[in-house]
Short mmCIF file of C-alpha atoms in Angstrom, two decimals:
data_model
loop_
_atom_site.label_atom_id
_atom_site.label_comp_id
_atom_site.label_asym_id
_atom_site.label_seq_id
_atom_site.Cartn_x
_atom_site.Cartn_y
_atom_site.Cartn_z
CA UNK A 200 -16.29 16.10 -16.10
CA UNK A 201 -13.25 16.54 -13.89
CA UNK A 202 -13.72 19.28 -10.99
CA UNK A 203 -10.70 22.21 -10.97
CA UNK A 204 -8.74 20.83 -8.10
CA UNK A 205 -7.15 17.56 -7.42
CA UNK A 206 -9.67 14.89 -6.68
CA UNK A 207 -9.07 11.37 -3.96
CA UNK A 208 -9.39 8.68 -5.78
CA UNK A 209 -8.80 4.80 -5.34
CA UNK A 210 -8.40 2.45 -7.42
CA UNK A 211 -11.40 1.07 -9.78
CA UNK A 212 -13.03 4.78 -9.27
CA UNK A 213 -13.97 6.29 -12.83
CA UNK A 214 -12.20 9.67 -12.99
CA UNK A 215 -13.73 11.13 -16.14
CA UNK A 216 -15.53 10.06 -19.17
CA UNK A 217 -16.00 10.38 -22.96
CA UNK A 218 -13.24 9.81 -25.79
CA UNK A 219 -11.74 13.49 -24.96
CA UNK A 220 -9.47 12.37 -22.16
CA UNK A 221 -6.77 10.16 -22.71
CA UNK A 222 -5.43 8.18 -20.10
CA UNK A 223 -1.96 8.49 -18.32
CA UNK A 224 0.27 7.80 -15.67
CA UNK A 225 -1.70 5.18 -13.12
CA UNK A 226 -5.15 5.30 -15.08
CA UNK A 227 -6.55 3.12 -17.42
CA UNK A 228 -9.10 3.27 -20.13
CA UNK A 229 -12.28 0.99 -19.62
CA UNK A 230 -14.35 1.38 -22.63
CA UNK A 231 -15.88 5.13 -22.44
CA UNK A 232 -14.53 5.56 -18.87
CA UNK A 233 -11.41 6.28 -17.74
CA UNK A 234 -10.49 4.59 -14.30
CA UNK A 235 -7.93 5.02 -11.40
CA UNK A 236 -5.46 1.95 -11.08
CA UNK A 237 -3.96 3.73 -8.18
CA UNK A 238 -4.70 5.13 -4.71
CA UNK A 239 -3.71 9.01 -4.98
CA UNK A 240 -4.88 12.36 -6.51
CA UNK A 241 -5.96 12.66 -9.71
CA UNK A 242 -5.37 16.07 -12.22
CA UNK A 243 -6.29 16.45 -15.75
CA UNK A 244 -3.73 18.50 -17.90
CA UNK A 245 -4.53 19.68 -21.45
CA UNK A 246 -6.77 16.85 -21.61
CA UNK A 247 -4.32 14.33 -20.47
CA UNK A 248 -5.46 12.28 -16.58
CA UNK A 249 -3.25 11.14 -14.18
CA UNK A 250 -3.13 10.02 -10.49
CA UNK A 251 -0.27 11.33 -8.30
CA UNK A 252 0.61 8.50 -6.19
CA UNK A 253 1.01 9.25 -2.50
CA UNK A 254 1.68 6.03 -0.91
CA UNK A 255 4.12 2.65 -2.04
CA UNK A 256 7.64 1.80 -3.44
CA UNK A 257 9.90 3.85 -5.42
CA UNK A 258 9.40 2.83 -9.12
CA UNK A 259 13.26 4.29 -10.83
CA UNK A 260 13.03 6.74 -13.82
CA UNK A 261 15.63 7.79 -16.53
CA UNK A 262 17.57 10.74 -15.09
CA UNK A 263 16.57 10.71 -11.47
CA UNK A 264 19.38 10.68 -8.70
CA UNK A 265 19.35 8.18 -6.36
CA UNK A 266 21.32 7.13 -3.09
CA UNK A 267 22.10 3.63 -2.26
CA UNK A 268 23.38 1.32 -0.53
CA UNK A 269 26.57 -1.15 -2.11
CA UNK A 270 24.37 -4.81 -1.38
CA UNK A 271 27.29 -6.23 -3.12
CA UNK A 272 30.36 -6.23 -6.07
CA UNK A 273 30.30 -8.42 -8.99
CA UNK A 274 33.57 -8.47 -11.44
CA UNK A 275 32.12 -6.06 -13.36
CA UNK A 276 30.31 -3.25 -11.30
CA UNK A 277 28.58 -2.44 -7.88
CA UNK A 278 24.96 -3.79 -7.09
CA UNK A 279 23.04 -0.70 -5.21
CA UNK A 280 20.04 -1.18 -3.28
CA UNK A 281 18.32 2.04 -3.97
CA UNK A 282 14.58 0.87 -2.21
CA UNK A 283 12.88 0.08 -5.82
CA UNK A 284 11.60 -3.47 -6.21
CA UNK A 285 14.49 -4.51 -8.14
CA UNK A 286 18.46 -3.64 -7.25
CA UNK A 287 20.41 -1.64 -9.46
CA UNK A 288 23.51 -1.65 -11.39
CA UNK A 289 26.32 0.46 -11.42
CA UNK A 290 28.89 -0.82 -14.04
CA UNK A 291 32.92 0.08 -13.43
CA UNK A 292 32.59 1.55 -16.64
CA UNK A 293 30.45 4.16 -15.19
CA UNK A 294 33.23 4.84 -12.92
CA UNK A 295 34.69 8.26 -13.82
CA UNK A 296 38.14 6.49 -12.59
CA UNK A 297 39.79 3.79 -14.90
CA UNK A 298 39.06 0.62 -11.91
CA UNK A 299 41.26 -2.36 -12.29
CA UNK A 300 39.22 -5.71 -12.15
CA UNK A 301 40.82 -6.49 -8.85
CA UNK A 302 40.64 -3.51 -6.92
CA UNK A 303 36.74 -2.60 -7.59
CA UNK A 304 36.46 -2.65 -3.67
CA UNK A 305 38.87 -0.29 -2.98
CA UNK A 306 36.92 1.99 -4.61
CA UNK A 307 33.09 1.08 -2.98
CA UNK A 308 32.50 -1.81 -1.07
CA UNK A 309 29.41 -3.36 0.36
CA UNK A 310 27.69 -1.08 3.03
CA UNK A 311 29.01 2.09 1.29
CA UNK A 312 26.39 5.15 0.40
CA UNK A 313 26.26 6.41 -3.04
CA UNK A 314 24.93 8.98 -5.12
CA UNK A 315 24.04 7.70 -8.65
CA UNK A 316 21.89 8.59 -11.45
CA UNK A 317 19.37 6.51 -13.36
CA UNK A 318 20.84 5.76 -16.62
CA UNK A 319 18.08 3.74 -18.12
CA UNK A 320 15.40 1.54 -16.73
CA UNK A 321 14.44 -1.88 -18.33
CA UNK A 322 12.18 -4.55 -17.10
CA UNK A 323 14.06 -5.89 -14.82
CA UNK A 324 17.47 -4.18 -14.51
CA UNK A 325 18.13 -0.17 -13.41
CA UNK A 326 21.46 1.15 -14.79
CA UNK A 327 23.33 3.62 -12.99
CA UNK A 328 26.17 6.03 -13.20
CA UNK A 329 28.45 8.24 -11.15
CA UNK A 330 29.86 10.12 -14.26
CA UNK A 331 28.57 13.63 -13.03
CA UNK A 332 29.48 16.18 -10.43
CA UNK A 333 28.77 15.48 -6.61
CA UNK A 334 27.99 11.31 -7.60
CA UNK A 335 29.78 8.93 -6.47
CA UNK A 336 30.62 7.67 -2.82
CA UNK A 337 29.56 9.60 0.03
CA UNK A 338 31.84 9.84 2.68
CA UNK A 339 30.87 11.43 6.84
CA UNK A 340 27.56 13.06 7.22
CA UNK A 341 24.20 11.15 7.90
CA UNK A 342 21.22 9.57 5.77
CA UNK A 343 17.72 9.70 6.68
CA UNK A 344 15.08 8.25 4.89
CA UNK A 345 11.43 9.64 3.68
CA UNK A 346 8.48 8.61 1.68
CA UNK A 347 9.61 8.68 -2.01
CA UNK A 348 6.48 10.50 -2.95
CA UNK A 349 7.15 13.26 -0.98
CA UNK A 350 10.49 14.14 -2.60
CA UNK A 351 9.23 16.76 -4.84
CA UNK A 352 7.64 18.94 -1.96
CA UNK A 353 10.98 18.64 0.18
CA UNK A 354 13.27 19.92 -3.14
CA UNK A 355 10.76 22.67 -3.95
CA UNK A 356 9.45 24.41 -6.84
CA UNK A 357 13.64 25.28 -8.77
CA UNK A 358 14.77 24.09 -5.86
CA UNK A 359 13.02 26.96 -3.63
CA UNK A 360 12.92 24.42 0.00
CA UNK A 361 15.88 22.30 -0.10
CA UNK A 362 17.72 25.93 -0.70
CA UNK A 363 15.66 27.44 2.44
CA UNK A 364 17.54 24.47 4.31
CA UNK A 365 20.58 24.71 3.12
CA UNK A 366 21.29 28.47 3.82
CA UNK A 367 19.63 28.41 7.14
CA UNK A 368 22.61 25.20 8.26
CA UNK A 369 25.05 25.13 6.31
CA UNK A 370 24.57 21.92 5.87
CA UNK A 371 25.80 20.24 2.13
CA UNK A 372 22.29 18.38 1.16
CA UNK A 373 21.34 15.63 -1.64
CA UNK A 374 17.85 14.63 -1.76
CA UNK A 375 17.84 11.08 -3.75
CA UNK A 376 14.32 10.66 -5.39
CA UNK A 377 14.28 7.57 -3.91
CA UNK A 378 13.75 8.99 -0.64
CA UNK A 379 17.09 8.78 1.06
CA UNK A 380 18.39 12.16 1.87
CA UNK A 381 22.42 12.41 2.63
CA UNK A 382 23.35 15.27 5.16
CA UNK A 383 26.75 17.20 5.62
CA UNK A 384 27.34 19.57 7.84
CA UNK A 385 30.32 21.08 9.47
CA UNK A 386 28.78 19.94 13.20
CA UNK A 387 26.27 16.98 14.23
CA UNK A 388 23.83 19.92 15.27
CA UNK A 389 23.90 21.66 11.84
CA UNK A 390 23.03 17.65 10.56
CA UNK A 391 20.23 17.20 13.14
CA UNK A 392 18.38 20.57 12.74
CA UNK A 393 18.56 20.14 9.11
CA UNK A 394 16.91 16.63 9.44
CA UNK A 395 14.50 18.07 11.39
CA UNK A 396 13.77 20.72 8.80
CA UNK A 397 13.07 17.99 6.03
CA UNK A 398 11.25 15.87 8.66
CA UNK A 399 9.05 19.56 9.19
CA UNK A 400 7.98 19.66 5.85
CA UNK A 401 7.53 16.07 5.14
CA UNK A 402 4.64 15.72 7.83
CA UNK A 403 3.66 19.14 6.55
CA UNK A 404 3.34 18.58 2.96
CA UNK A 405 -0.03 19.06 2.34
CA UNK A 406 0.00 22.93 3.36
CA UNK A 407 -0.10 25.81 1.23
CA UNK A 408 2.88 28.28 1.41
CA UNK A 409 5.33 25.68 3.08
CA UNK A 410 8.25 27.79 1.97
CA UNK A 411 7.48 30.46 3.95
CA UNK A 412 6.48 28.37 7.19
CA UNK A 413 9.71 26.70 7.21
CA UNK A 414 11.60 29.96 7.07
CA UNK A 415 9.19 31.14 10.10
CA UNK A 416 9.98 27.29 11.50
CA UNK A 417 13.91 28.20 11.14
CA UNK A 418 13.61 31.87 12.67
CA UNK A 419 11.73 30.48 15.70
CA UNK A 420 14.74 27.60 16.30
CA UNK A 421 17.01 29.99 16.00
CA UNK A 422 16.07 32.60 18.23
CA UNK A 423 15.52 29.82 20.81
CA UNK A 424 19.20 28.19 20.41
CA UNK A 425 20.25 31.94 20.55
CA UNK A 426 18.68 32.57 24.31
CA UNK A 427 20.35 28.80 25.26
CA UNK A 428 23.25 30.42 24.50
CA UNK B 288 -34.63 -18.33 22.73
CA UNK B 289 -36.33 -18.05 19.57
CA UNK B 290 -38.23 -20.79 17.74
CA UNK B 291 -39.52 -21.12 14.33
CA UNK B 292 -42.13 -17.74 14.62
CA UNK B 293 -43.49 -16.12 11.11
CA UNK B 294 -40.91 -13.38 11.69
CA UNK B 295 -37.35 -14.61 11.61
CA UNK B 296 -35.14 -13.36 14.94
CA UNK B 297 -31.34 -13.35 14.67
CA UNK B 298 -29.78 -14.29 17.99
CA UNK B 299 -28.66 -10.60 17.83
CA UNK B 300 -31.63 -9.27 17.32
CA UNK B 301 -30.59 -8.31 13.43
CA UNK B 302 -32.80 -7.94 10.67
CA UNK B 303 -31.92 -10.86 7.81
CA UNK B 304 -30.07 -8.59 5.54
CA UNK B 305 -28.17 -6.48 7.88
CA UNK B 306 -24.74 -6.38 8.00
CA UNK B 307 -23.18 -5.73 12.38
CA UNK B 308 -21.69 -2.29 12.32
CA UNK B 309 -18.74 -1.59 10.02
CA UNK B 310 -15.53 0.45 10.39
CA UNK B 311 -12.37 0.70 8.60
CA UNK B 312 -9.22 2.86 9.17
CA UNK B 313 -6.19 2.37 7.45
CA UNK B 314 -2.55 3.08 7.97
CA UNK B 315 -2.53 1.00 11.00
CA UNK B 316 1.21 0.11 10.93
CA UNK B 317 3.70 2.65 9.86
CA UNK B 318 6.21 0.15 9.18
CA UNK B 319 4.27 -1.58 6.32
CA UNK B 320 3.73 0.02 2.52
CA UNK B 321 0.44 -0.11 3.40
CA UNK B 322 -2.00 -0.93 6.28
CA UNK B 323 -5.77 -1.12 7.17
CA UNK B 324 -7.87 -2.20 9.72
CA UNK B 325 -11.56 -3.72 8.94
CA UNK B 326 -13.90 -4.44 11.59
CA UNK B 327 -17.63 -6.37 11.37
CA UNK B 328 -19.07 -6.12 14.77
CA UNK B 329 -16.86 -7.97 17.08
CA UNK B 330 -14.29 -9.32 14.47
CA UNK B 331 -11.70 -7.18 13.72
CA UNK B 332 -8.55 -7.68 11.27
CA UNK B 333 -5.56 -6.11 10.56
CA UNK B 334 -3.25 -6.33 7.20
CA UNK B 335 -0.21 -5.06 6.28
CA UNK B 336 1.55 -5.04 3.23
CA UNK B 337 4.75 -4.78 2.06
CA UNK B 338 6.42 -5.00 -1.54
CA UNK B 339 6.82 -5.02 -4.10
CA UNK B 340 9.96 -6.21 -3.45
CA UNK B 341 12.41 -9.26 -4.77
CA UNK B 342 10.80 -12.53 -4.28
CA UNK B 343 12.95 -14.86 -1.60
CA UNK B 344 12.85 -17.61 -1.84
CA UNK B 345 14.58 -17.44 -5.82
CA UNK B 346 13.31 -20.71 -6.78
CA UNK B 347 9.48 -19.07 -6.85
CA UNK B 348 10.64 -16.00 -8.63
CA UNK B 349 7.87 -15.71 -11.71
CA UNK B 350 9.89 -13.51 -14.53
CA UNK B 351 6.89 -13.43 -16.07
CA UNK B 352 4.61 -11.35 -13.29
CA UNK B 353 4.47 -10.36 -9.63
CA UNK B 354 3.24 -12.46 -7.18
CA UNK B 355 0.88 -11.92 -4.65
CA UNK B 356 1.74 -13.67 -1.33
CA UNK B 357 -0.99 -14.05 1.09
CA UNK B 358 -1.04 -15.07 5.05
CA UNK B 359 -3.81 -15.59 7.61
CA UNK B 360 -2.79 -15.51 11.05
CA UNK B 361 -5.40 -15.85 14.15
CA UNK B 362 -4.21 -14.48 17.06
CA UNK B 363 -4.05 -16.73 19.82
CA UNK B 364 -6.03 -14.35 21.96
CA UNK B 365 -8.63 -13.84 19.28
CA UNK B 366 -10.80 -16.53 20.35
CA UNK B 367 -12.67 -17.55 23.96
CA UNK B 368 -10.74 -20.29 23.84
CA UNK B 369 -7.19 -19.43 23.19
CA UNK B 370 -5.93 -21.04 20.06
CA UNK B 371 -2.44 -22.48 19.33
CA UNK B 372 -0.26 -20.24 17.56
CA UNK B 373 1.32 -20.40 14.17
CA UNK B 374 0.14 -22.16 10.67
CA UNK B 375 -2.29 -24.53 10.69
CA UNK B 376 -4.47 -26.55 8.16
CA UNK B 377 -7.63 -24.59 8.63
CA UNK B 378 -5.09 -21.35 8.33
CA UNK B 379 -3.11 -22.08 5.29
CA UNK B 380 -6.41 -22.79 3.18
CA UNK B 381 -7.61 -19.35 4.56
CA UNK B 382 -4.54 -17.49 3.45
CA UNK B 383 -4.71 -19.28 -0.26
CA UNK B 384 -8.46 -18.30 -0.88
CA UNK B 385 -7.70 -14.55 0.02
CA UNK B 386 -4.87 -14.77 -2.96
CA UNK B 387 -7.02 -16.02 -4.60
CA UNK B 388 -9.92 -13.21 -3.84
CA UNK B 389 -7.51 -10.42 -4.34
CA UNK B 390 -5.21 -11.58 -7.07
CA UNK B 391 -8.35 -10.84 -10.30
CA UNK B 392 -8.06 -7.03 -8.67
CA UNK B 393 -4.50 -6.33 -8.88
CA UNK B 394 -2.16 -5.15 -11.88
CA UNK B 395 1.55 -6.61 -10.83
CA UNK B 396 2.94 -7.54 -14.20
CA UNK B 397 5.04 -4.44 -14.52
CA UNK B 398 6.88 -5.52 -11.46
CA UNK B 399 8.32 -9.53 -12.92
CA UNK B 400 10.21 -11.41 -10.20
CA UNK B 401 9.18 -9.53 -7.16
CA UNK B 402 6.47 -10.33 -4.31
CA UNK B 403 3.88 -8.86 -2.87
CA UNK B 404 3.12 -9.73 0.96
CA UNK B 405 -0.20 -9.22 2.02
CA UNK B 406 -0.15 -10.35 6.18
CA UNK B 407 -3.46 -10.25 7.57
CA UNK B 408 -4.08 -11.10 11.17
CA UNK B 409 -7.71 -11.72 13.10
CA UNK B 410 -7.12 -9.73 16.42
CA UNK B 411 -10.88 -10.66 17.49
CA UNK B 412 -12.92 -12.95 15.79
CA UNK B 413 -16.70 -13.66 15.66
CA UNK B 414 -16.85 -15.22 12.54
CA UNK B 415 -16.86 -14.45 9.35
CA UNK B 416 -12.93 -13.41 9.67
CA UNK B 417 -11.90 -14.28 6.13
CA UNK B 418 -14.47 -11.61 5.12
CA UNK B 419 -12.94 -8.88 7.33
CA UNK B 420 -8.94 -10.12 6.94
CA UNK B 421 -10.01 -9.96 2.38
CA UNK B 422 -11.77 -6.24 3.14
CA UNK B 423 -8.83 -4.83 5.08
CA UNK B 424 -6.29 -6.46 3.06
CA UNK B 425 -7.82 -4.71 -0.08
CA UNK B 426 -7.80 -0.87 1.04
CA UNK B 427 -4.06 -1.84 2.84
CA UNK B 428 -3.29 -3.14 -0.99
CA UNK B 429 -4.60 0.53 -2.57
CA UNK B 430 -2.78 2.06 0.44
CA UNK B 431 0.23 0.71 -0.56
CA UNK B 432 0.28 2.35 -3.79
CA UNK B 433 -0.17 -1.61 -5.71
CA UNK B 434 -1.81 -0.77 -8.98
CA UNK B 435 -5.40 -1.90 -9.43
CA UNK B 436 -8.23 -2.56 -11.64
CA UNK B 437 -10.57 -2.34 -8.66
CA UNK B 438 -10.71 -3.17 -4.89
CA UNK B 439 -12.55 -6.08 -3.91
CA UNK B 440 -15.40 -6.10 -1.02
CA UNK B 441 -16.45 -9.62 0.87
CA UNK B 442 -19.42 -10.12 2.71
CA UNK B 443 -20.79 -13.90 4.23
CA UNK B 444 -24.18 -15.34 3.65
CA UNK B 445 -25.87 -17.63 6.23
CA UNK B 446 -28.59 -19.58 6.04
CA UNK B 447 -29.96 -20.99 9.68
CA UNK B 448 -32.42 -23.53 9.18
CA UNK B 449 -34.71 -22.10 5.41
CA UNK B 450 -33.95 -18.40 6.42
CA UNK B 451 -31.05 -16.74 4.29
CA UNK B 452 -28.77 -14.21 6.48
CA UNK B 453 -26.83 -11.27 5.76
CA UNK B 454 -23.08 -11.50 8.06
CA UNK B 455 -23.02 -14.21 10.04
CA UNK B 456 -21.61 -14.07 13.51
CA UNK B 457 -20.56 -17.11 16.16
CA UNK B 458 -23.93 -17.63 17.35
CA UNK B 459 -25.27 -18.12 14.43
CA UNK B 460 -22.54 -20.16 12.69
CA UNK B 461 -22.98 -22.64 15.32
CA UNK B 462 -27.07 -22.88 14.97
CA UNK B 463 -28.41 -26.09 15.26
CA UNK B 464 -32.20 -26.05 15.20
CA UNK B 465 -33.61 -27.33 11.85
CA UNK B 466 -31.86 -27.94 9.18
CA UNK B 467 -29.07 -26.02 11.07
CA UNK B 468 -26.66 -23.61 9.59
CA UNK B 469 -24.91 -22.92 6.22
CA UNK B 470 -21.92 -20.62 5.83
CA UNK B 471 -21.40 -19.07 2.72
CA UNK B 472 -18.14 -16.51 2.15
CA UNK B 473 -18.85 -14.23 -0.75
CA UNK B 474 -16.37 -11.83 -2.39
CA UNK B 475 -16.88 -9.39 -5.48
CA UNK B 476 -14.50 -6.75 -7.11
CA UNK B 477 -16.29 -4.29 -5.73
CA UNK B 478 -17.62 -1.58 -9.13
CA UNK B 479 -17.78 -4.70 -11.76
CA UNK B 480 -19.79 -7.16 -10.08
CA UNK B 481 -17.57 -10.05 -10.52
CA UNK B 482 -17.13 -12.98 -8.35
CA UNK B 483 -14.08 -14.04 -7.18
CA UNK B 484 -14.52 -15.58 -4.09
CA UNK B 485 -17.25 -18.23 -3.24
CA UNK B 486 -17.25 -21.06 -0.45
CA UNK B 487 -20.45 -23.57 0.93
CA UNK B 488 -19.99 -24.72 4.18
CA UNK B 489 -23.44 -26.85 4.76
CA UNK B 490 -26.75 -27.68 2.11
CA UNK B 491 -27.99 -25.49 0.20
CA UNK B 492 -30.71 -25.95 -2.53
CA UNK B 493 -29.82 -24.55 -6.00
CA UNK B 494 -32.61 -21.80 -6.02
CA UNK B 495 -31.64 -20.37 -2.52
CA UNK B 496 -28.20 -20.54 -3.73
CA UNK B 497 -29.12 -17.89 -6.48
CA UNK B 498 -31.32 -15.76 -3.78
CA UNK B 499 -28.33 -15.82 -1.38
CA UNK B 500 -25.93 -14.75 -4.17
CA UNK B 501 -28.08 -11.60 -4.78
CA UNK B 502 -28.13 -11.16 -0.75
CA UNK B 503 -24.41 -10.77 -1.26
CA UNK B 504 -24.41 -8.93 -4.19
CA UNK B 505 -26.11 -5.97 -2.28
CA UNK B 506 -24.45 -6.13 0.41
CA UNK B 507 -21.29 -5.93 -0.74
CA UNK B 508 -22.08 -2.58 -2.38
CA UNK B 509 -22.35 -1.38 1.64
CA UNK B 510 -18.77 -2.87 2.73
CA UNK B 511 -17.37 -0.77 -0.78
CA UNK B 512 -18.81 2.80 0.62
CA UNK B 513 -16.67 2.01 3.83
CA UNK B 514 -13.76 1.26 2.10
CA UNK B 515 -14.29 4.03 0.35
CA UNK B 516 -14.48 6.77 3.18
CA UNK B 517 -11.73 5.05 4.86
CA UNK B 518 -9.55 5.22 2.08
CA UNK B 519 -10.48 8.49 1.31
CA UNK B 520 -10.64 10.28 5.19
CA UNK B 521 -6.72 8.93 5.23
CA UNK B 522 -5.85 12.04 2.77
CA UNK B 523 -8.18 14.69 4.64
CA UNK B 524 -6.40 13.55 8.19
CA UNK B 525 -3.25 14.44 7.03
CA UNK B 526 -4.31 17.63 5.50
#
């Protein structure tokens, strides 16, 4: 039986047994057992066991928004690096701007950041788009990089941190689920204290109520700049 | 020193199946995906990894699976006598058998034409260093997030003149009374049992052979728990 909370587990440990639990996301079934492939936490949902990874590469999924880096431009589209084993794709036709063949540079070139979405993920290839609102090139501002896995705690429950960081600098935010996080704010010291916010709760993301620490995290900074001043 | 008494000695004053004083810690380089550190008495080993990632050179790209990429590296200051640095024969053979140790363990086929680099390096050695550089290179492997079937735990057999030993160190690799010594690398994934890793350096006769394979077998079950805490302390530290 699987205990309440999550569990460590690493890889060849059994996490539950019997025929009830099927096997998900970084388990695998081993004749009545059901075993971790993967170093992380593992939770059991409606009868359904997974490990949540908390270490390695970023593996791309349909509909996730990613930043990259333009590696290089083929006649037909950009090639992103976006940290995933495999480079992705971003195809002029998924350029909300009609491109000419010839001037595909003029429009990203290699070494530019961009904000993309995960169109569809095959074996070997990731397809991207910049069809949507606030994708495409990003221009000014600064990118820092975190562990992948640790995305979903820096964005929040709707949202709830990446909002607590944005109102408290002013800073214009997007968190790529790849782990590259693009900052704009109106001066380099909005930029740096909202780095240091994200950096806050990434080496803080195993504690309860971060929400509300980071607020107390902001007040404290602020009062403190305030007295500089 | 000792002589042939009714009670075998170890130079280190070790009983026959005990294994010199374990630790592991991993997430030893914060560069790498993943990192550990294993340590058997005095020899100590380090391994990073790093990948998946696209395979360079192209030519060795495998569409088919991943590919696990494996190198041994002594530091020059690892031994008394300082050792040259850089690739060498007895090196290269090293780094294959660990591939080969680790490969049966790992699930890469979901990631065709990439690479997985597995660096281990020997920053003290006392023998027995493919042993240590295969245990730390498994728990940097898990740390690393590569998917797994299981991790895989190594121990060494020795047998110095007729008596079978658990871990050998230097002094006893280099016996020379009797029938002198035997050095036998063992490695298991670590829950199933299975072998996947099995050298004879010396003479051996068929029937010790089996007893020393069962040494291993148990011992082996002793590297796993450390492994296991290590792997699992990493979480708890950060929380």
């Amino acid at each position: 039986m699987i205990e309440e909370e999550r569990k460590i587990v690493i890889p060849g440990e059994v996490i539950a047994s019997g025929e009830d639990y099927l096997p998900s996301e970084g388990t695998e079934r081993q004749g009545n057992d059901i075993i971790a492939i993967r170093y992380g936490l593992a939770e059991e949902q409606n009868r359904l066991v997974k490990v949540i990874s908390l270490s390695g590469t970023y593996s791309a999924r349909k509909g996730n928004v990613v930043i990259g880096e333009c590696v290089n431009v083929t006649f037909n589209g950009w090639i992103l690096d976006i940290g995933s084993p495999s480079n992705a794709f971003l195809p002029v036709s998924e350029f909300p701007k009609y491109v000419h063949a010839d001037e595909l540079e003029e429009f990203i070139k290699i070494g530019d950041i961009v904000a993309a979405k995960v169109m569809g993920v095959k074996r070997k290839s990731i397809d991207l788009s910049v069809k949507l609102r606030g994708l495409g090139r990003l221009n000014d501002g600064m990118i820092i990089k975190i562990n992948s896995n640790k995305v979903p705690r820096v964005i929040g429950k709707g949202g709830s941190m990446i909002n607590v960081i944005k109102d408290e600098t002013k800073c214009n935010i997007t968190v790529g689920q790849n782990g590259y996080v693009w900052i704009k704010g109106d001066t380099t010291e909005d930029e740096l204290l909202a780095k240091n916010g994200i950096l806050f709760v990434t080496e803080n993301a195993t504690i309860n109520g971060l929400t509300e620490k980071l607020q107390e995290w902001f007040n404290k900074k602020n009062k403190g700049g305030k007295k500089n001043e | 020193m000792t002589t042939k008494e009714k009670t075998f000695k170890r130079p280190d004053g070790r009983k026959v199946d005990e294994i010199r004083t374990m630790s592991a810690k991993v997430g030893v380089v914060p560069n790498a995906d993943g990192s550990a550190m294993f340590q058997f008495g005095d020899t100590i080993a380090i391994a990073a990894v790093y990948g998946p990632k696209e395979m360079h050179p192209q030519h060795s790209q495998n569409p088919a699976t991943g590919t696990l990429r494996c190198t041994y590296n002594m530091m020059s200051f690892s031994v008394t006598e300082r050792i040259r640095p850089g690739p060498s024969r007895r090196s290269q053979e090293i780094s294959k058998i660990t591939e080969w140790a680790l490969a049966p363990a790992l699930k890469i086929e979901q990631f065709p034409s990439t690479v997985v680099d597995v660096h281990i390096s020997i920053i003290q050695a006392d023998a027995s260093t493919r042993c240590a550089g295969i245990n730390a290179a498994a728990i940097a492997l898990a740390h690393a997030g590569v998917p797994m079937k299981d991790l895989v735990s190594s121990v060494s057999i020795g047998k110095l003149d007729k008596q079978l030993v658990v871990d050998v160190n230097k002094d006893e690799e280099d016996w020379e009374e009797g029938e002198g010594a035997t050095d036998m690398p063992f490695a298991f994934l670590s829950t199933q049992d299975k072998l996947t890793l099995m050298q004879l350096d010396g003479n051996i006769t068929p029937k010790q052979y089996k007893e020393a394979m069962e040494l291993a077998r148990k011992a082996i079950k002793q590297v796993y728990e450390v492994q296991k805490k290590a792997l699992k302390e990493s979480i708890n530290e950060e929380q």
